[in-house]
Coordinates of N, CA and C in Angstrom, one line a residue:
M1 N -16.7 -11.3 19.4 CA -15.3 -11.5 18.1 C -14.3 -10.9 18.9
V2 N -13.2 -12.2 18.5 CA -11.9 -11.7 18.5 C -11.3 -12.1 17.8
Q3 N -10.4 -10.8 17.4 CA -9.2 -11.0 16.0 C -8.0 -11.0 16.6
H4 N -7.3 -11.9 16.0 CA -6.2 -12.1 15.9 C -5.3 -11.9 13.9
W5 N -4.7 -10.7 14.3 CA -4.3 -11.0 12.7 C -2.7 -10.7 13.1
T6 N -2.0 -11.4 12.0 CA -0.7 -11.8 11.4 C -0.6 -10.9 10.6
E7 N 0.9 -11.0 10.3 CA 1.2 -10.0 9.5 C 2.1 -11.4 8.8
D8 N 2.2 -11.6 7.3 CA 1.8 -12.7 6.4 C 3.3 -11.7 5.4
I9 N 3.0 -10.7 4.9 CA 4.4 -10.7 4.0 C 4.4 -8.6 4.5
A10 N 5.2 -8.9 4.8 CA 4.8 -6.9 4.6 C 6.8 -6.8 3.8
E11 N 6.5 -6.1 2.7 CA 7.0 -5.9 1.4 C 7.1 -4.3 1.3
K12 N 7.8 -4.1 0.8 CA 7.8 -2.6 -0.1 C 6.2 -2.3 -1.0
Q13 N 6.6 -3.1 -2.2 CA 5.3 -3.1 -2.5 C 4.3 -4.2 -2.3
H14 N 4.3 -4.9 -1.1 CA 3.4 -5.8 -1.0 C 2.9 -6.2 0.1
Y15 N 1.7 -5.9 0.5 CA 1.7 -6.6 1.8 C 0.3 -6.5 2.6
R16 N 0.7 -8.4 3.2 CA -0.6 -8.8 3.4 C -0.6 -9.1 5.1
L17 N -1.7 -9.4 6.2 CA -2.6 -9.7 6.8 C -3.3 -10.2 7.0
L18 N -2.9 -12.1 7.2 CA -4.3 -12.6 7.5 C -4.7 -12.4 8.9
L19 N -6.3 -13.1 9.5 CA -6.3 -13.0 10.4 C -7.4 -14.2 11.0
L20 N -7.1 -14.7 11.7 CA -8.3 -15.6 12.3 C -8.5 -15.4 13.7
S21 N -9.9 -15.5 13.8 CA -11.0 -14.2 14.7 C -12.1 -15.3 15.4
D22 N -12.1 -15.8 16.7 CA -12.8 -16.5 17.3 C -13.8 -16.1 17.4
M23 N -14.7 -16.6 16.5 CA -16.4 -15.8 16.6 C -17.3 -16.8 17.8
F24 N -18.5 -16.4 18.3 CA -19.4 -16.9 19.2 C -20.3 -16.9 19.1
V25 N -21.6 -17.5 18.2 CA -22.3 -17.7 17.3 C -23.4 -18.5 18.8
R26 N -24.5 -18.3 19.7 CA -25.5 -18.3 20.4 C -24.3 -20.0 20.7
Q27 N -23.7 -19.5 21.7 CA -23.1 -19.8 22.6 C -21.6 -21.0 22.0
E28 N -21.9 -21.2 20.6 CA -21.3 -21.9 19.8 C -20.0 -21.2 19.2
R29 N -19.0 -22.0 19.3 CA -17.1 -21.2 19.1 C -16.9 -21.7 18.2
I30 N -16.3 -20.8 16.9 CA -16.3 -21.3 15.8 C -15.4 -20.3 15.2
K31 N -14.1 -20.4 14.5 CA -13.1 -19.5 13.2 C -13.2 -19.3 12.5
V32 N -13.0 -18.6 11.6 CA -13.2 -17.8 11.2 C -11.9 -17.6 10.1
Q33 N -11.6 -17.7 9.6 CA -9.8 -16.5 8.8 C -10.8 -15.5 7.3
L34 N -9.9 -14.6 7.0 CA -10.2 -14.2 6.2 C -7.8 -13.3 5.8
S35 N -8.2 -12.7 4.9 CA -6.8 -11.5 4.3 C -7.0 -10.7 3.8
W36 N -6.2 -9.5 4.1 CA -5.9 -8.7 3.4 C -4.8 -8.6 3.0
D37 N -5.0 -7.9 1.9 CA -3.8 -7.9 0.1 C -3.8 -6.8 -0.2
L38 N -2.2 -6.4 -0.3 CA -2.4 -4.7 -0.7 C -1.1 -4.9 -1.3
A39 N -1.2 -4.7 -2.9 CA -0.4 -4.5 -3.8 C 0.1 -3.4 -4.7
V40 N 0.9 -3.0 -5.2 CA 1.7 -2.3 -5.7 C 2.3 -2.3 -7.3
K41 N 1.8 -2.1 -7.9 CA 2.3 -2.5 -9.3 C 2.4 -1.8 -9.7
P42 N 3.5 -1.2 -10.8 CA 3.8 -0.1 -11.9 C 2.8 0.0 -13.0
L43 N 1.9 1.4 -13.8 CA 1.5 1.1 -14.6 C 2.6 1.0 -15.4
S44 N 3.6 0.8 -16.1 CA 5.1 1.6 -16.6 C 6.3 1.2 -16.2
E45 N 7.5 1.4 -16.1 CA 8.9 1.0 -16.6 C 9.0 2.0 -15.3
S46 N 8.7 3.6 -15.2 CA 9.1 4.4 -14.2 C 8.1 4.6 -13.5
G47 N 6.6 4.3 -13.9 CA 5.0 4.3 -12.7 C 5.0 5.8 -13.2
F48 N 5.3 6.7 -14.2 CA 4.5 7.7 -14.5 C 4.2 8.5 -15.8
E49 N 4.6 7.5 -16.8 CA 3.9 7.7 -17.9 C 2.5 7.5 -19.0
T50 N 1.4 8.3 -17.7 CA 0.6 8.8 -18.5 C 0.2 9.9 -19.7
D51 N -0.6 10.0 -21.0 CA -0.4 10.8 -21.9 C -0.4 12.1 -21.5
E52 N -1.3 12.6 -20.0 CA -1.1 13.8 -19.5 C 0.8 14.2 -19.0
Y53 N 1.2 13.3 -18.1 CA 2.5 12.9 -17.8 C 3.5 13.7 -19.1
L54 N 3.2 12.4 -20.2 CA 4.4 13.2 -21.1 C 4.2 14.0 -22.3
A55 N 3.2 15.1 -22.3 CA 2.7 16.0 -22.6 C 2.6 17.1 -21.6
F56 N 3.0 16.9 -20.2 CA 3.9 17.4 -19.7 C 5.5 17.9 -19.8
V57 N 6.1 16.9 -19.9 CA 7.0 16.8 -19.7 C 7.8 17.7 -21.4
E58 N 6.7 17.4 -21.9 CA 7.4 17.5 -23.4 C 7.1 19.3 -23.6
K59 N 6.4 19.8 -23.0 CA 6.3 21.6 -22.5 C 7.5 22.1 -21.8
S60 N 7.5 21.0 -21.0 CA 9.2 21.6 -20.1 C 10.3 21.9 -20.9
G61 N 10.3 21.2 -22.1 CA 11.6 20.9 -22.3 C 12.8 19.7 -21.8
A62 N 13.0 19.6 -20.8 CA 14.1 18.9 -19.9 C 13.2 17.6 -20.6
S63 N 14.2 16.4 -20.5 CA 14.1 15.0 -20.9 C 13.0 14.3 -20.2
L64 N 12.8 13.4 -20.6 CA 11.9 12.6 -19.4 C 13.0 11.9 -18.3
E65 N 13.9 11.5 -18.5 CA 14.9 10.9 -17.0 C 14.7 12.3 -17.0
Q66 N 15.2 13.5 -16.5 CA 15.7 14.8 -16.0 C 14.2 14.5 -14.8
V67 N 12.9 14.3 -15.9 CA 11.8 14.6 -15.0 C 11.3 13.6 -14.3
N68 N 11.3 12.9 -14.5 CA 10.9 11.3 -13.6 C 12.1 11.1 -12.7
D69 N 13.0 12.1 -12.5 CA 14.1 11.8 -11.6 C 13.3 13.0 -10.8
T70 N 13.3 14.2 -11.0 CA 12.7 15.4 -9.9 C 12.1 14.7 -9.2
M71 N 11.0 14.5 -10.8 CA 9.3 13.4 -9.3 C 9.9 12.3 -8.7
Q72 N 10.7 11.5 -8.8 CA 10.9 9.8 -7.4 C 11.7 10.5 -6.7
R73 N 12.2 11.9 -6.8 CA 12.7 13.0 -5.6 C 11.5 13.7 -4.7
V74 N 10.7 14.4 -6.2 CA 9.5 14.8 -5.1 C 9.0 13.9 -4.2
I75 N 8.7 12.1 -5.1 CA 7.5 11.1 -4.6 C 8.2 11.2 -3.0
D76 N 9.8 10.3 -3.3 CA 10.3 9.8 -1.7 C 10.2 10.9 -1.0
A77 N 11.1 11.9 -0.6 CA 10.6 13.5 0.1 C 9.0 13.1 0.8
H78 N 8.2 13.0 0.4 CA 6.2 13.0 0.2 C 6.3 12.1 0.7
S79 N 7.0 11.0 0.4 CA 6.4 9.7 1.5 C 7.3 10.0 2.6
A80 N 8.7 9.9 2.6 CA 9.2 10.1 4.0 C 9.1 10.5 4.8
E81 N 7.9 11.4 5.1 CA 7.3 13.3 5.6 C 5.7 12.3 5.9
E82 N 4.9 11.6 4.8 CA 4.0 11.1 5.2 C 3.5 9.6 5.7
T83 N 4.8 9.1 5.7 CA 4.1 7.3 6.1 C 4.7 7.0 7.5
P84 N 5.3 7.6 7.7 CA 6.0 7.9 10.1 C 4.0 7.7 10.6
S85 N 3.3 9.8 9.3 CA 1.9 9.4 10.6 C 0.7 9.2 9.9
F86 N 0.9 8.2 9.0 CA -0.2 7.2 8.3 C 0.1 6.5 9.1
A87 N 1.2 5.2 9.3 CA 1.3 4.4 10.8 C 1.1 4.5 12.1
K88 N 0.9 5.9 11.8 CA 0.4 5.7 13.3 C -0.6 5.8 13.5
S89 N -1.7 6.5 12.5 CA -3.1 6.4 12.3 C -3.3 5.4 12.5
I90 N -3.2 4.4 11.2 CA -3.5 2.9 11.4 C -3.6 1.9 12.9
E91 N -1.8 2.8 13.6 CA -1.9 1.9 14.8 C -3.1 1.9 15.3
R92 N -3.2 3.7 16.0 CA -4.4 4.0 16.9 C -5.9 3.6 16.0

């Protein structure tokens, strides 16, 4: 099998690869097309509000906005550190 992956969509929250493969079966050549589609959709406006999260916010004494802002900064820092390593892993 010879695989030819093509990036179709490359957005922050949506990524799709298309594959057109040449397969050799019983001395015949056929083409197979596949797609790999990954999308991320928030569960809520900020993406954090589970019952447990809201209980944590209430217990913290901070406002929901303050905790959400802090969480977003932590997530952004984590993503900035991990994404390059993850990309290198996929590349290998």
